């Protein structure tokens, strides 16, 4: 009887040890799987971080809209391992007058480059312009999705490019090589779109400023009256051709000279006008005559008409 009890206890002990060993092994395997998952997630996040850092560096190299669009398209294709991508920029119109210009496209979507898409087009490109968030069409078991201009894709993701509350365009990535877009890729695409939208908005603003500057310079130089932009000390920072002709010197030599001395010699009249203008007072026009000099003795003496522009 005693030997039977001892045998039973030994069997129970062995069974308990076996069960403990199995449970411990399961925990070790589960812990190893969790460790690998965390390591993979960390590696993926680091890869995304380095990719975004690389994209930010590339986008900061230029404010040219064409180059920015080109880089965004290429990096989006590479990051998401897709066969095609495009960036469509919205026009400055409103309502029905607004349209989308496909400014950049690569891969399977390269045929759409340069095409204009109306905002009422039923395709994904135009549709995404009015959406608040990213739209994903996973076409594994469904019909291809119409993008624009007769081009279709089995799987595609489109995200509006929104910066400072304004949608400047849309980024579309199509045909991932894996067939579908993993959740991690969708998150990465949203981050890429955020970076791209800010840079594109800044580039468009820079382009507007550049065009306005060119228009101002053209109008400034075309005026028949002599005009100068002066600093606080009365030195000319910019002069038009009419003023340079009046002073009898090239524009490049006129810039940097004291306007009062160049026009009126030692007369304080111009200095008083500038001082009044800086005080916010409306200066009273004061006709004056330019003193004759050796360099301008051949020119006839005439009243000086001058417009003042704050520096």
XYZ file of C-alpha atoms in Angstrom:
311
model
C 0.000 0.000 0.000
C 2.773 2.354 0.945
C 4.684 1.621 -2.272
C 1.517 2.280 -4.304
C 1.012 5.669 -2.678
C 4.648 6.575 -3.199
C 4.393 5.560 -6.852
C 1.277 7.647 -7.322
C 2.911 10.642 -5.722
C 5.962 10.195 -7.917
C 3.767 10.016 -11.005
C 1.931 13.173 -9.987
C 5.216 14.932 -9.347
C 6.553 13.902 -12.747
C 3.314 15.004 -14.390
C 3.484 18.353 -12.649
C 7.070 18.813 -13.728
C 6.146 17.930 -17.288
C 3.238 20.357 -17.327
C 5.433 23.073 -15.841
C 8.075 22.430 -18.492
C 5.482 22.641 -21.275
C 4.022 25.856 -19.855
C 7.491 27.332 -19.468
C 8.341 26.415 -23.049
C 5.150 28.063 -24.287
C 5.957 31.199 -22.356
C 9.481 31.244 -23.753
C 8.162 30.831 -27.297
C 5.563 33.534 -26.749
C 8.178 35.824 -25.265
C 10.486 35.173 -28.224
C 7.696 35.947 -30.685
C 6.891 39.151 -28.825
C 10.562 40.115 -28.787
C 10.817 39.548 -32.527
C 7.629 41.519 -33.127
C 8.922 44.452 -31.094
C 12.293 44.258 -32.854
C 10.625 44.189 -36.273
C 8.390 47.107 -35.318
C 11.394 49.067 -34.073
C 13.344 48.346 -37.256
C 10.369 49.366 -39.376
C 9.881 52.599 -37.461
C 13.585 53.403 -37.747
C 13.440 52.701 -41.470
C 10.442 55.038 -41.812
C 12.233 57.703 -39.792
C 15.360 57.543 -41.951
C 13.234 57.556 -45.112
C 11.324 60.646 -43.997
C 14.558 62.316 -42.966
C 15.970 61.620 -46.413
C 12.832 62.990 -48.073
C 12.913 66.138 -45.933
C 16.547 66.700 -46.853
C 15.843 66.277 -50.568
C 12.795 68.560 -50.501
C 14.726 71.284 -48.691
C 17.261 71.504 -51.521
C 14.984 73.417 -53.873
C 11.902 75.616 -54.036
C 11.273 74.770 -57.682
C 7.794 73.298 -57.933
C 8.669 70.900 -60.741
C 11.608 69.366 -58.880
C 9.637 69.025 -55.629
C 6.822 67.187 -57.406
C 9.312 64.889 -59.116
C 10.985 63.955 -55.833
C 7.689 63.381 -53.998
C 6.482 61.001 -56.715
C 9.713 59.017 -56.787
C 10.013 58.705 -53.036
C 6.367 57.713 -52.623
C 6.864 54.904 -55.140
C 10.000 53.743 -53.381
C 8.661 53.943 -49.834
C 5.505 51.982 -50.640
C 7.149 49.675 -53.197
C 4.506 50.597 -55.758
C 4.479 50.447 -59.538
C 3.072 53.937 -60.088
C 2.516 57.292 -58.409
C 1.442 60.814 -59.308
C 1.012 64.272 -57.820
C -1.855 66.448 -59.069
C -1.842 70.145 -58.172
C -5.030 72.147 -57.767
C -5.499 75.356 -59.725
C -6.177 78.680 -58.017
C -9.800 78.834 -59.178
C -12.929 78.109 -57.164
C -15.891 75.815 -57.738
C -16.362 74.686 -61.322
C -13.424 76.815 -62.458
C -11.007 74.726 -60.416
C -9.114 71.842 -61.971
C -6.215 69.499 -61.282
C -2.978 69.429 -63.239
C -1.047 66.174 -62.992
C 2.327 67.816 -62.517
C 4.299 64.624 -61.957
C 3.785 60.923 -62.618
C 6.038 57.880 -62.734
C 5.798 54.165 -63.404
C 2.480 52.830 -64.618
C 0.911 56.291 -64.275
C 3.489 58.184 -66.352
C 0.991 58.502 -69.211
C -1.109 60.884 -67.106
C 1.678 63.434 -66.692
C 0.672 66.867 -67.936
C -3.032 66.069 -68.193
C -5.704 68.317 -66.705
C -8.444 66.660 -64.661
C -11.701 68.522 -63.909
C -12.811 68.428 -60.294
C -16.077 66.723 -61.259
C -14.242 63.766 -62.799
C -15.476 60.511 -61.187
C -11.958 59.092 -60.880
C -10.008 58.672 -57.664
C -7.613 61.540 -58.465
C -10.319 64.218 -58.579
C -12.442 62.558 -55.904
C -9.660 62.673 -53.342
C -9.378 66.456 -53.667
C -12.625 66.904 -51.749
C -11.906 64.267 -49.110
C -10.635 65.043 -45.648
C -8.612 61.852 -45.260
C -6.711 59.251 -47.183
C -8.782 56.925 -49.363
C -7.634 53.378 -50.080
C -9.054 51.115 -52.754
C -7.871 47.528 -52.332
C -8.832 45.833 -55.563
C -7.752 42.288 -54.825
C -11.199 40.758 -55.507
C -13.006 43.674 -57.160
C -12.947 45.501 -60.476
C -10.104 47.955 -61.192
C -10.546 51.491 -59.917
C -10.726 54.411 -62.344
C -8.025 56.966 -61.552
C -8.186 59.562 -64.337
C -8.047 59.826 -68.106
C -9.047 56.234 -68.744
C -6.278 54.840 -66.504
C -7.297 52.182 -63.979
C -5.523 50.408 -61.136
C -6.229 47.273 -59.164
C -5.172 48.886 -55.883
C -4.600 52.557 -55.182
C -4.342 55.029 -52.327
C -5.017 58.757 -52.625
C -4.388 61.384 -49.987
C -5.191 65.123 -50.256
C -2.208 67.433 -49.858
C -3.406 69.875 -47.227
C -1.262 72.663 -45.788
C -2.387 75.593 -43.610
C -5.996 74.507 -44.084
C -5.807 74.664 -47.885
C -5.747 71.664 -50.233
C -2.962 72.231 -52.770
C -3.359 68.916 -54.583
C -3.417 65.162 -54.150
C -0.898 62.324 -54.004
C -1.879 58.989 -55.529
C 0.070 55.726 -55.279
C -1.059 52.715 -57.305
C -0.325 49.028 -57.785
C 1.679 47.979 -54.700
C 3.853 45.000 -55.538
C 2.414 43.120 -52.559
C -1.071 43.521 -54.048
C -2.449 45.488 -51.097
C -1.302 48.347 -48.879
C -0.307 47.260 -45.356
C -1.424 49.479 -42.500
C 2.167 50.612 -41.942
C 2.426 51.817 -45.550
C -0.819 53.753 -45.235
C 0.508 55.518 -42.163
C 3.773 56.291 -43.944
C 1.902 57.656 -46.980
C -0.038 60.046 -44.747
C 3.195 61.334 -43.229
C 4.805 61.757 -46.650
C 1.739 63.680 -47.833
C 1.935 66.021 -44.848
C 5.600 66.811 -45.554
C 4.950 67.226 -49.265
C 1.933 69.501 -48.780
C 3.857 71.993 -46.654
C 6.803 72.113 -49.062
C 4.527 72.428 -52.109
C 2.546 75.237 -50.476
C 5.771 77.096 -49.690
C 7.033 76.558 -53.238
C 3.817 77.917 -54.739
C 3.978 80.945 -52.451
C 7.603 81.500 -53.459
C 6.568 81.287 -57.119
C 3.821 83.872 -56.571
C 6.287 86.215 -54.875
C 8.813 85.728 -57.682
C 6.233 86.521 -60.356
C 4.993 89.555 -58.445
C 8.578 90.770 -58.082
C 9.180 90.371 -61.811
C 5.975 92.257 -62.624
C 6.888 95.034 -60.200
C 10.393 95.321 -61.639
C 9.036 95.434 -65.188
C 6.565 98.186 -64.319
C 9.196 100.048 -62.268
C 11.687 100.093 -65.128
C 9.064 100.936 -67.760
C 7.899 104.178 -66.099
C 9.001 107.322 -67.904
C 9.488 109.262 -64.668
C 12.625 108.857 -62.642
C 11.931 106.745 -59.544
C 14.214 105.561 -56.761
C 13.867 103.397 -53.664
C 16.022 104.870 -50.896
C 17.139 103.695 -47.468
C 17.070 105.608 -44.184
C 20.190 107.555 -45.136
C 18.871 108.592 -48.527
C 21.028 106.219 -50.566
C 19.420 104.701 -53.631
C 18.802 100.956 -53.298
C 17.027 100.741 -56.619
C 16.584 103.135 -59.524
C 14.810 102.851 -62.841
C 16.249 103.573 -66.259
C 14.561 106.970 -66.487
C 16.324 108.197 -63.342
C 19.651 106.782 -64.504
C 19.229 108.603 -67.818
C 18.434 111.798 -65.945
C 21.617 111.437 -63.906
C 23.641 110.549 -66.978
C 24.970 107.237 -65.625
C 24.163 103.511 -65.938
C 21.678 102.082 -63.438
C 24.423 99.975 -61.803
C 26.453 103.120 -61.029
C 23.463 105.071 -59.762
C 22.555 102.475 -57.119
C 24.323 103.292 -53.853
C 24.607 107.031 -54.480
C 22.959 109.623 -52.268
C 19.778 110.639 -54.081
C 19.771 114.222 -52.814
C 23.401 114.836 -53.718
C 23.014 113.198 -57.112
C 19.955 115.263 -58.009
C 20.307 118.577 -56.203
C 23.881 118.785 -55.004
C 24.073 120.547 -51.640
C 20.409 121.558 -51.574
C 18.583 120.297 -48.440
C 15.189 120.252 -50.176
C 15.095 116.530 -50.867
C 16.295 115.637 -47.385
C 13.410 117.619 -45.906
C 10.912 115.805 -48.131
C 12.279 112.416 -47.078
C 12.182 113.365 -43.396
C 8.550 114.448 -43.680
C 7.608 111.226 -45.442
C 9.281 109.109 -42.750
C 7.260 110.940 -40.105
C 4.118 109.827 -41.898
C 3.368 113.297 -43.212
C 2.348 113.945 -46.781
C 5.334 115.720 -48.321
C 4.546 118.813 -50.348
C 6.086 118.644 -53.853
C 8.989 121.041 -54.072
C 10.201 121.857 -57.607
C 13.960 122.214 -57.739
C 16.581 122.496 -60.414
C 19.556 120.251 -60.750
C 22.825 122.184 -60.601
C 24.977 122.051 -63.713
C 28.018 119.774 -63.480
C 30.774 118.918 -65.835
C 29.315 115.515 -66.452
C 25.899 116.899 -67.325
C 26.700 120.251 -68.942
C 25.318 119.058 -72.242
C 21.930 118.296 -70.676
C 19.327 121.013 -70.418
C 18.310 122.086 -66.936
C 14.730 121.065 -66.128
C 12.477 120.815 -63.078
C 12.917 117.571 -61.134
C 9.768 115.522 -60.610
C 10.353 112.878 -57.952
C 8.178 110.171 -56.409
C 9.152 109.004 -52.939
C 8.757 105.364 -51.914
C 9.430 104.262 -48.299
C 12.397 101.946 -47.924
